[in-house]
Tab-separated table of C-alpha atoms in Angstrom:
chain	number	residue	atom	x	y	z
A	19	MET	CA	-25.155	-13.771	20.484
A	20	THR	CA	-24.708	-13.133	17.184
A	21	GLU	CA	-21.939	-14.854	15.117
A	22	PRO	CA	-20.171	-12.012	12.993
A	23	ILE	CA	-20.214	-12.342	9.618
A	24	PHE	CA	-16.536	-11.761	9.400
A	25	GLN	CA	-13.411	-10.565	11.839
A	26	GLY	CA	-10.871	-8.396	10.519
A	27	VAL	CA	-10.858	-6.462	7.912
A	28	ALA	CA	-13.233	-6.267	4.710
A	29	THR	CA	-12.098	-4.143	1.816
A	30	ALA	CA	-14.553	-1.385	0.569
A	31	LEU	CA	-13.444	-2.646	-2.658
A	32	ILE	CA	-12.532	0.730	-5.447
A	33	THR	CA	-14.645	-0.412	-8.750
A	34	PRO	CA	-12.516	-0.496	-12.228
A	35	PHE	CA	-13.817	2.122	-14.673
A	36	LYS	CA	-12.572	1.807	-18.617
A	37	ASP	CA	-13.686	4.010	-21.598
A	38	GLY	CA	-16.658	4.657	-18.997
A	39	LYS	CA	-17.516	1.204	-18.584
A	40	VAL	CA	-16.541	-1.109	-15.580
A	41	ASP	CA	-13.307	-2.971	-16.339
A	42	TYR	CA	-13.898	-6.697	-15.335
A	43	ASP	CA	-10.556	-7.876	-16.070
A	44	ALA	CA	-8.605	-5.285	-13.601
A	45	PHE	CA	-11.566	-5.736	-11.272
A	46	GLY	CA	-11.062	-9.946	-11.206
A	47	LYS	CA	-7.537	-9.070	-10.863
A	48	PHE	CA	-7.825	-6.696	-7.813
A	49	VAL	CA	-10.258	-9.226	-6.322
A	50	ASP	CA	-7.645	-12.134	-6.296
A	51	TRP	CA	-4.993	-10.013	-4.775
A	52	GLN	CA	-7.205	-8.551	-2.242
A	53	ILE	CA	-7.886	-11.854	-0.958
A	54	GLU	CA	-4.100	-13.340	-1.574
A	55	SER	CA	-3.436	-10.703	0.390
A	56	GLY	CA	-5.140	-11.831	3.270
A	57	VAL	CA	-8.333	-9.885	3.887
A	58	ASP	CA	-10.937	-11.383	5.518
A	59	ALA	CA	-13.987	-10.290	3.187
A	60	LEU	CA	-14.925	-8.002	0.748
A	61	VAL	CA	-17.682	-4.982	0.063
A	62	VAL	CA	-18.744	-4.640	-3.372
A	63	CYS	CA	-20.817	-1.243	-4.546
A	64	GLY	CA	-20.438	0.858	-1.593
A	65	THR	CA	-19.375	3.892	-1.036
A	66	THR	CA	-15.849	3.718	-2.263
A	67	GLY	CA	-17.065	1.531	-5.278
A	68	GLU	CA	-19.023	4.328	-6.244
A	69	GLY	CA	-22.271	2.549	-6.047
A	70	SER	CA	-24.304	5.968	-5.943
A	71	THR	CA	-23.277	6.695	-10.099
A	72	LEU	CA	-23.675	3.233	-10.976
A	73	THR	CA	-26.596	2.030	-13.242
A	74	ASP	CA	-28.873	-0.310	-11.807
A	75	GLU	CA	-27.859	-2.983	-14.395
A	76	GLU	CA	-23.850	-2.149	-13.526
A	77	HIS	CA	-24.761	-2.311	-9.584
A	78	ARG	CA	-26.311	-5.740	-9.998
A	79	GLU	CA	-23.536	-7.057	-12.513
A	80	CYS	CA	-20.818	-6.173	-10.108
A	81	ILE	CA	-22.411	-7.966	-7.135
A	82	LYS	CA	-22.731	-10.785	-9.369
A	83	PHE	CA	-19.210	-10.660	-10.494
A	84	VAL	CA	-17.794	-10.271	-7.163
A	85	VAL	CA	-19.344	-13.269	-5.421
A	86	GLU	CA	-18.749	-15.381	-8.532
A	87	HIS	CA	-15.077	-14.643	-9.284
A	88	THR	CA	-14.956	-14.834	-5.026
A	89	ASP	CA	-16.370	-17.986	-5.709
A	90	GLY	CA	-16.869	-18.763	-1.666
A	91	ARG	CA	-13.038	-17.992	-0.860
A	92	VAL	CA	-13.885	-14.845	1.620
A	93	PRO	CA	-17.384	-13.387	2.147
A	94	VAL	CA	-18.940	-11.114	-0.162
A	95	ILE	CA	-21.013	-7.984	1.338
A	96	ALA	CA	-23.078	-6.433	-0.763
A	97	GLY	CA	-23.872	-2.479	-0.891
A	98	THR	CA	-27.459	-2.034	-1.461
A	99	GLY	CA	-28.709	0.406	0.286
A	100	SER	CA	-30.568	3.760	-1.322
A	101	ASN	CA	-31.908	6.729	-0.509
A	102	ASP	CA	-35.312	5.303	-1.813
A	103	THR	CA	-36.348	2.712	0.487
A	104	ALA	CA	-38.477	0.945	-2.396
A	105	TYR	CA	-35.164	0.752	-4.468
A	106	ALA	CA	-33.306	-0.452	-1.846
A	107	ILE	CA	-35.645	-3.487	-0.853
A	108	ASP	CA	-35.795	-5.009	-4.535
A	109	LEU	CA	-31.796	-4.269	-4.738
A	110	SER	CA	-31.310	-6.301	-1.280
A	111	LYS	CA	-33.300	-9.201	-2.421
A	112	ALA	CA	-31.456	-9.345	-6.113
A	113	ALA	CA	-27.962	-9.187	-4.087
A	114	CYS	CA	-29.683	-12.335	-1.919
A	115	GLU	CA	-30.448	-13.987	-4.608
A	116	MET	CA	-27.024	-13.442	-6.737
A	117	GLY	CA	-25.206	-15.462	-3.268
A	118	ALA	CA	-23.799	-12.235	-2.093
A	119	ASP	CA	-23.031	-13.258	2.123
A	120	ALA	CA	-24.291	-10.022	3.802
A	121	LEU	CA	-25.945	-6.642	2.644
A	122	LEU	CA	-24.525	-3.491	3.521
A	123	VAL	CA	-27.007	-0.924	4.401
A	124	VAL	CA	-26.760	3.017	4.519
A	125	THR	CA	-28.668	5.144	6.027
A	126	PRO	CA	-31.028	7.005	3.819
A	127	TYR	CA	-29.340	9.864	2.433
A	128	TYR	CA	-30.472	13.178	1.379
A	129	ASN	CA	-33.973	12.702	3.194
A	130	LYS	CA	-33.071	12.848	6.265
A	131	ALA	CA	-34.918	10.540	7.914
A	132	THR	CA	-36.459	10.508	11.293
A	133	GLN	CA	-34.979	7.575	13.792
A	134	ALA	CA	-38.476	6.180	13.291
A	135	GLY	CA	-38.060	6.151	9.634
A	136	LEU	CA	-34.834	4.740	9.864
A	137	VAL	CA	-36.272	1.717	12.252
A	138	GLU	CA	-39.001	0.947	9.575
A	139	THR	CA	-36.630	1.081	6.482
A	140	PHE	CA	-34.136	-0.977	7.987
A	141	THR	CA	-37.013	-3.559	9.205
A	142	LYS	CA	-38.477	-3.275	6.080
A	143	ILE	CA	-35.098	-4.794	4.301
A	144	ALA	CA	-34.573	-7.073	6.823
A	145	GLU	CA	-38.176	-8.324	6.303
A	146	VAL	CA	-37.392	-9.359	2.467
A	147	SER	CA	-33.483	-10.541	2.963
A	148	THR	CA	-32.413	-13.983	2.932
A	149	LYS	CA	-28.583	-12.776	4.538
A	150	PRO	CA	-27.706	-10.691	7.340
A	151	ILE	CA	-27.382	-6.530	7.528
A	152	ILE	CA	-24.857	-4.560	8.339
A	153	LEU	CA	-25.999	-1.012	9.091
A	154	TYR	CA	-23.956	2.198	7.666
A	155	ASN	CA	-23.824	5.056	9.757
A	156	VAL	CA	-22.112	7.750	7.860
A	157	PRO	CA	-24.047	10.778	8.614
A	158	SER	CA	-20.814	13.584	6.940
A	159	ARG	CA	-22.306	11.751	3.226
A	160	THR	CA	-25.632	11.103	4.730
A	161	GLY	CA	-27.092	14.208	6.487
A	162	VAL	CA	-28.060	11.797	9.203
A	163	ASN	CA	-26.735	10.150	11.955
A	164	ILE	CA	-27.851	6.752	13.710
A	165	ALA	CA	-28.642	7.150	17.256
A	166	PRO	CA	-27.145	4.696	19.999
A	167	SER	CA	-30.682	3.749	20.967
A	168	THR	CA	-32.004	3.058	17.180
A	169	TYR	CA	-29.164	0.419	17.667
A	170	GLU	CA	-30.856	-1.014	20.420
A	171	ALA	CA	-34.354	-0.628	18.944
A	172	LEU	CA	-32.874	-2.727	16.017
A	173	MET	CA	-30.655	-5.465	17.922
A	174	SER	CA	-33.734	-7.913	18.489
A	175	ASN	CA	-33.816	-8.581	14.569
A	176	ASP	CA	-31.649	-11.403	13.851
A	177	LYS	CA	-31.080	-10.588	10.338
A	178	ILE	CA	-29.459	-7.040	11.415
A	179	ALA	CA	-26.176	-8.587	12.656
A	180	GLY	CA	-23.615	-5.794	12.359
A	181	ILE	CA	-22.718	-1.807	12.525
A	182	LYS	CA	-19.994	-0.077	10.109
A	183	GLU	CA	-19.529	2.712	12.232
A	184	ALA	CA	-18.303	6.180	10.343
A	185	ASN	CA	-19.727	9.123	12.616
A	186	GLY	CA	-16.102	9.284	14.201
A	187	ASP	CA	-17.801	9.871	17.646
A	188	VAL	CA	-16.031	7.426	20.063
A	189	VAL	CA	-18.143	7.952	23.071
A	190	SER	CA	-21.068	7.504	20.624
A	191	VAL	CA	-19.566	3.832	20.105
A	192	ILE	CA	-19.042	3.304	23.720
A	193	ASP	CA	-23.028	3.940	24.040
A	194	THR	CA	-23.834	2.000	21.213
A	195	LEU	CA	-21.696	-1.326	22.455
A	196	HIS	CA	-22.926	-0.624	26.134
A	197	ARG	CA	-26.574	-0.981	24.726
A	198	ILE	CA	-26.212	-4.338	21.847
A	199	GLY	CA	-23.723	-6.154	23.894
A	200	ASP	CA	-23.181	-9.498	21.374
A	201	ASN	CA	-26.657	-8.784	19.402
A	202	MET	CA	-24.488	-7.038	16.880
A	203	SER	CA	-20.702	-6.709	15.897
A	204	LEU	CA	-19.661	-3.439	15.705
A	205	TYR	CA	-16.669	-2.579	13.002
A	206	SER	CA	-14.913	0.862	12.033
A	207	GLY	CA	-15.952	2.355	9.415
A	208	ASN	CA	-12.703	4.812	9.507
A	209	ASP	CA	-9.542	3.686	8.924
A	210	ASP	CA	-7.826	6.256	11.591
A	211	GLN	CA	-9.813	4.453	14.268
A	212	ILE	CA	-9.287	0.544	13.818
A	213	THR	CA	-7.271	0.172	16.805
A	214	ALA	CA	-9.329	2.517	19.190
A	215	ILE	CA	-12.574	0.685	18.316
A	216	MET	CA	-11.421	-2.739	18.807
A	217	SER	CA	-10.241	-2.020	21.765
A	218	LEU	CA	-13.362	-1.343	22.446
A	219	GLY	CA	-15.030	-4.494	21.564
A	220	GLY	CA	-15.317	-3.541	17.569
A	221	LYS	CA	-14.462	-7.099	15.636
A	222	GLY	CA	-12.804	-5.186	12.359
A	223	VAL	CA	-13.071	-2.727	10.011
A	224	ILE	CA	-14.589	-2.129	6.868
A	225	SER	CA	-11.546	-0.512	4.901
A	226	VAL	CA	-10.614	2.321	2.303
A	227	LEU	CA	-6.920	1.378	3.411
A	228	SER	CA	-6.585	-2.250	2.674
A	229	ASN	CA	-7.464	-1.095	-0.672
A	230	VAL	CA	-3.538	0.196	-0.963
A	231	ILE	CA	-2.261	-1.765	1.672
A	232	PRO	CA	-4.141	-5.064	2.156
A	233	LYS	CA	-1.640	-7.183	4.120
A	234	GLU	CA	-0.664	-3.889	6.572
A	235	THR	CA	-4.276	-3.115	7.365
A	236	SER	CA	-4.803	-6.645	8.108
A	237	GLU	CA	-2.400	-6.605	10.553
A	238	ILE	CA	-3.516	-3.469	12.505
A	239	ALA	CA	-7.073	-5.621	12.649
A	240	HIS	CA	-5.435	-9.012	13.560
A	241	ALA	CA	-3.062	-7.726	16.267
A	242	ALA	CA	-6.061	-6.427	17.789
A	243	LEU	CA	-8.237	-9.114	17.376
A	244	ASN	CA	-5.319	-11.398	19.332
A	245	GLY	CA	-4.877	-8.576	22.144
A	246	ASP	CA	-2.061	-7.463	21.146
A	247	PHE	CA	-3.156	-3.389	20.894
A	248	LYS	CA	0.210	-2.579	21.713
A	249	LYS	CA	1.757	-3.877	18.366
A	250	SER	CA	-1.825	-2.600	16.583
A	251	ALA	CA	-1.710	0.888	18.056
A	252	GLU	CA	1.970	1.255	17.137
A	253	LEU	CA	1.002	-0.201	13.098
A	254	GLN	CA	-2.248	2.318	13.504
A	255	ILE	CA	0.099	5.358	14.144
A	256	LYS	CA	2.502	4.178	11.394
A	257	TYR	CA	0.350	4.455	8.775
A	258	PHE	CA	-1.284	7.350	9.895
A	259	ASP	CA	-0.199	9.573	7.409
A	260	LEU	CA	-1.382	7.134	4.683
A	261	ILE	CA	-4.549	7.222	5.432
A	262	LYS	CA	-4.756	10.819	5.824
A	263	ALA	CA	-3.594	11.077	2.589
A	264	LEU	CA	-6.260	8.716	1.060
A	265	PHE	CA	-8.689	10.975	2.582
A	266	SER	CA	-7.186	14.586	1.797
A	267	GLU	CA	-9.750	14.645	-0.581
A	268	VAL	CA	-13.553	13.181	-0.672
A	269	ASN	CA	-13.409	9.481	-0.952
A	270	PRO	CA	-12.800	7.742	-3.306
A	271	ILE	CA	-10.862	10.178	-5.265
A	272	PRO	CA	-7.704	9.531	-3.303
A	273	VAL	CA	-7.771	5.879	-3.295
A	274	LYS	CA	-8.848	5.768	-7.085
A	275	ALA	CA	-5.466	7.457	-7.625
A	276	ALA	CA	-3.756	5.165	-5.488
A	277	CYS	CA	-4.754	2.299	-7.147
A	278	ALA	CA	-4.148	3.688	-10.796
A	279	HIS	CA	-0.500	4.301	-9.192
A	280	LEU	CA	0.083	0.880	-7.878
A	281	GLY	CA	-1.444	-0.011	-11.875
A	282	TRP	CA	-4.837	-2.087	-10.496
A	283	CYS	CA	-6.982	0.578	-12.284
A	284	GLU	CA	-7.116	3.524	-14.175
A	285	ASN	CA	-7.542	6.864	-12.196
A	286	SER	CA	-11.308	7.513	-13.871
A	287	LEU	CA	-13.959	8.277	-11.905
A	288	ARG	CA	-17.529	8.968	-12.267
A	289	LEU	CA	-18.749	12.534	-12.392
A	290	PRO	CA	-19.308	14.206	-10.079
A	291	LEU	CA	-16.213	13.108	-8.602
A	292	THR	CA	-13.185	14.312	-10.562
A	293	PRO	CA	-9.494	13.020	-10.424
A	294	MET	CA	-7.558	14.109	-7.567
A	295	SER	CA	-5.736	17.833	-7.415
A	296	LYS	CA	-2.080	17.806	-8.639
A	297	GLU	CA	-1.027	19.377	-5.429
A	298	LYS	CA	-2.552	16.540	-3.221
A	299	GLU	CA	-1.755	13.668	-5.567
A	300	GLU	CA	2.193	14.554	-5.441
A	301	VAL	CA	1.707	14.733	-1.416
A	302	LEU	CA	0.074	11.150	-1.733
A	303	VAL	CA	2.398	9.491	-3.803
A	304	SER	CA	5.305	10.869	-1.663
A	305	VAL	CA	3.975	9.180	1.496
A	306	MET	CA	3.045	5.675	-0.664
A	307	LYS	CA	6.679	5.924	-1.535
A	308	GLN	CA	7.766	6.685	1.885
A	309	HIS	CA	6.030	3.420	2.946
A	310	GLY	CA	7.422	1.215	0.079
A	311	VAL	CA	4.121	0.995	-1.505
A	312	ILE	CA	5.302	1.936	-4.628
């Protein structure tokens, strides 16, 4: 049985920008608020953190900053995946040396590797990692899906400890859980499926929603962890409209707008991402007001 890296909620952190550069002052305050609000872990330089448009130097600096600023208060999981396996290996080694508690490794995007290619890629990264790895499956963004049989092929690797599953297919989740047993922890990668996946045995969520309502997202996950699926489901349904608004345009466009309205950062993104359309931003703000977020 593999011990979970965390149970509950890991926030997939936004990366605040100011004048085109990472705003570390805002970043530190945002990290503090997240931890004080009760999240169980933090993910830095993931999809929500715009890791794909950070320079190599920025990527490493952000990981180092969040590790040092968090100072052991919660686990820090560093996004180190790439479509270039050699680069992912190098970045993974660096993140381990900087003190990250775990790595989040996305499937190679654009290349569209075969399942055999995925097994070899994840195995090569695991060979150099001194920390546990969470595999990140998000076929809507990468163009490739990790098959349940591939998870099964990797589950004996003691460095591969978890799965962030964002393929949206609950049947596939059931198949995966049937195959892996207690050998890996499975986390929801979709905020609209926290209760559903945790009711099947998932350990929590790697969340976009918790950037905006960390305390309430934690309540959804921890109710499920405590076996109170009725409460978890009620909260999941309560915040469905907010989740929907946060994904009304490609992530992290809406969540960056939401965090800007909350005063945590500027509404600044890296191209090719652009700020949210006025019409959809008005809907997002309206929903946030309805829930008393602003």
